[in-house]
Tab-separated table of C-alpha atoms in Angstrom:
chain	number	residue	atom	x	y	z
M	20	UNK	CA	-71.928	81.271	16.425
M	21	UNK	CA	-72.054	82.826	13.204
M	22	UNK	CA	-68.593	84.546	12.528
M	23	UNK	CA	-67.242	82.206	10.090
M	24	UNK	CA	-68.346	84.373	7.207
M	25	UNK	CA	-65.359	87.030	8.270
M	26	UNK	CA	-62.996	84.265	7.421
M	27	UNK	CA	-64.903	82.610	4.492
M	28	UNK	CA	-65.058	85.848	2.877
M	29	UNK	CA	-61.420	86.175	2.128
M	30	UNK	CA	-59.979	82.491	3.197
M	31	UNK	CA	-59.179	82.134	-0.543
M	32	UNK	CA	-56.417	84.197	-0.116
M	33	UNK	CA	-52.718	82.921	0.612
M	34	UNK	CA	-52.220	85.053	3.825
M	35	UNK	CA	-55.149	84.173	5.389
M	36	UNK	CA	-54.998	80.599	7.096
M	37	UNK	CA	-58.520	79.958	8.964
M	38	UNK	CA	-57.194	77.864	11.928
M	39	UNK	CA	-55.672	81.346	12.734
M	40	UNK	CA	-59.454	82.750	13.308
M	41	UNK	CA	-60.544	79.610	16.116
M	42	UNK	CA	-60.307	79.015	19.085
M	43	UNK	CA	-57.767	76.352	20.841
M	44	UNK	CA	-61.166	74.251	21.046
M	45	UNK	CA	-61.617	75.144	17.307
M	46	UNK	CA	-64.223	77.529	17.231
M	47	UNK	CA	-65.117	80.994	16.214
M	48	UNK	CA	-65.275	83.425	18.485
M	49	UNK	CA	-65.593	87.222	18.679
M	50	UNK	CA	-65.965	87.138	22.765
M	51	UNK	CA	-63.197	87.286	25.131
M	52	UNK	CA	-62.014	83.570	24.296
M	53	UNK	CA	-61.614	84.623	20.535
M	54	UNK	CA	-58.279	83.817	18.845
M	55	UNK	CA	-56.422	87.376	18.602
M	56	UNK	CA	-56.113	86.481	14.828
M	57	UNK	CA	-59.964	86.863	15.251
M	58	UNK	CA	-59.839	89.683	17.523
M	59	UNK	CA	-57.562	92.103	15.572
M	60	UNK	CA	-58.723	91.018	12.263
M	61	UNK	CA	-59.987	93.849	9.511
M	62	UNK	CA	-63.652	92.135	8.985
M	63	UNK	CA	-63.372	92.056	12.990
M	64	UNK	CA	-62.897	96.024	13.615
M	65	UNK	CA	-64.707	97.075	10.424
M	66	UNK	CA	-67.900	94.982	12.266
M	67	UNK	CA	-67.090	96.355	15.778
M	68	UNK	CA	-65.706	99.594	15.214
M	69	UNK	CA	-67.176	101.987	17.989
M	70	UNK	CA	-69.850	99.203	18.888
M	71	UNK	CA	-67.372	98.366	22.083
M	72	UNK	CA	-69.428	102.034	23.608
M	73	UNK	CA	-72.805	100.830	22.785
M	74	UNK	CA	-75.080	99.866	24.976
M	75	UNK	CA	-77.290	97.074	23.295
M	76	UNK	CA	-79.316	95.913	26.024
M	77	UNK	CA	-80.726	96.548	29.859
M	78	UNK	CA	-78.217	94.888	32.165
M	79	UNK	CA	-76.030	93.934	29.584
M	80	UNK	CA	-72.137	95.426	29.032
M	81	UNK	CA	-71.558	97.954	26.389
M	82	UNK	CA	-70.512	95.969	23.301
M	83	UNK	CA	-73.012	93.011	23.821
M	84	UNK	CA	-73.688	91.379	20.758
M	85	UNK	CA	-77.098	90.217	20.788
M	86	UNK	CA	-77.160	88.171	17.479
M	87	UNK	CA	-74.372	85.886	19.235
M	88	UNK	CA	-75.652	86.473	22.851
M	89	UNK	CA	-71.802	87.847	24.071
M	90	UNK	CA	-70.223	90.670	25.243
M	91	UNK	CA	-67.063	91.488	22.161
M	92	UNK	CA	-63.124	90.296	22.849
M	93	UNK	CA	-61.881	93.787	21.624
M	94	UNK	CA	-63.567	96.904	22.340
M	95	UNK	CA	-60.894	99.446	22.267
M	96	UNK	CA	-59.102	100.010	19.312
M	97	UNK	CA	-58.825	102.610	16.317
M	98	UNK	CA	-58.506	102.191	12.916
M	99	UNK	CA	-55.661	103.436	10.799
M	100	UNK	CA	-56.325	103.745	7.578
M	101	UNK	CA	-60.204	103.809	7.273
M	102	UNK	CA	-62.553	106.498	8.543
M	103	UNK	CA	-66.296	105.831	9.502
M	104	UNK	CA	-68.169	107.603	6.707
M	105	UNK	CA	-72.048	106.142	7.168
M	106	UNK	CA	-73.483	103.621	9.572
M	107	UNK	CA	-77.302	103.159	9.508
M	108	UNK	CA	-79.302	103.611	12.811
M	109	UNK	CA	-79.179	99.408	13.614
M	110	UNK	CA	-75.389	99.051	12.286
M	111	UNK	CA	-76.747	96.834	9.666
M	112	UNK	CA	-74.974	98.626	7.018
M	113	UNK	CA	-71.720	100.572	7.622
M	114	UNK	CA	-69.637	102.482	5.014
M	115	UNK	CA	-66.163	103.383	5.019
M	116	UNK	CA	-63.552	105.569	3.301
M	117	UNK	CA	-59.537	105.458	2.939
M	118	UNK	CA	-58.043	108.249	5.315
M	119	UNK	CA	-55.930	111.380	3.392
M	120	UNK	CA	-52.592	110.809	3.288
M	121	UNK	CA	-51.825	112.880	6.099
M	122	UNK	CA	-54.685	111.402	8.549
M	123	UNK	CA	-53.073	108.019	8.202
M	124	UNK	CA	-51.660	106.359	11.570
């Protein structure tokens, strides 16, 4: 499973301790077994925003990430302080921009 970039990518930082991210048997996981560190992390919803109502595959759930052959932990959520501003047509690259003031949760 390839998700330990999301941690990697900002582990140098004091407020980010990486056992948080695995499992109890000490992996990562974005699936249903995923640590909720994982699960409700930025890198997490920033990846996954939206892709909870996609359908990826024929008789697979919405939210199936093929690249890691599972159905995502955490389909439904919002985010509050970024908006969606560009996301290609295969959510290779997506772009986002800091809310206004007043569109903040």
């Amino acid at each position: 499973n390839s998700c330990g970039w999301f941690v990697s990518a900002v582990v140098s930082t004091p407020e980010i301790v990486e056992n948080d991210y695995y499992t109890k048997s000490g992996e990562y996981k974005i699936d249903k077994d995923g640590s909720s560190t994982m699960l409700n992390s930025l890198m997490y919803k920033l990846s996954y925003y939206r892709y909870g109502q996609v359908m990826t595959e024929y008789g697979k759930p919405s939210g199936f990430d093929r690249v890691r052959n599972c159905e995502i932990g955490n389909k439904d959520f919002e985010l509050e302080y970024l908006d969606e501003a560009y996301t290609t047509e295969h959510w290779i690259v997506r772009i986002y921009k800091v809310k206004d003031d007043e569109n903040r949760g």
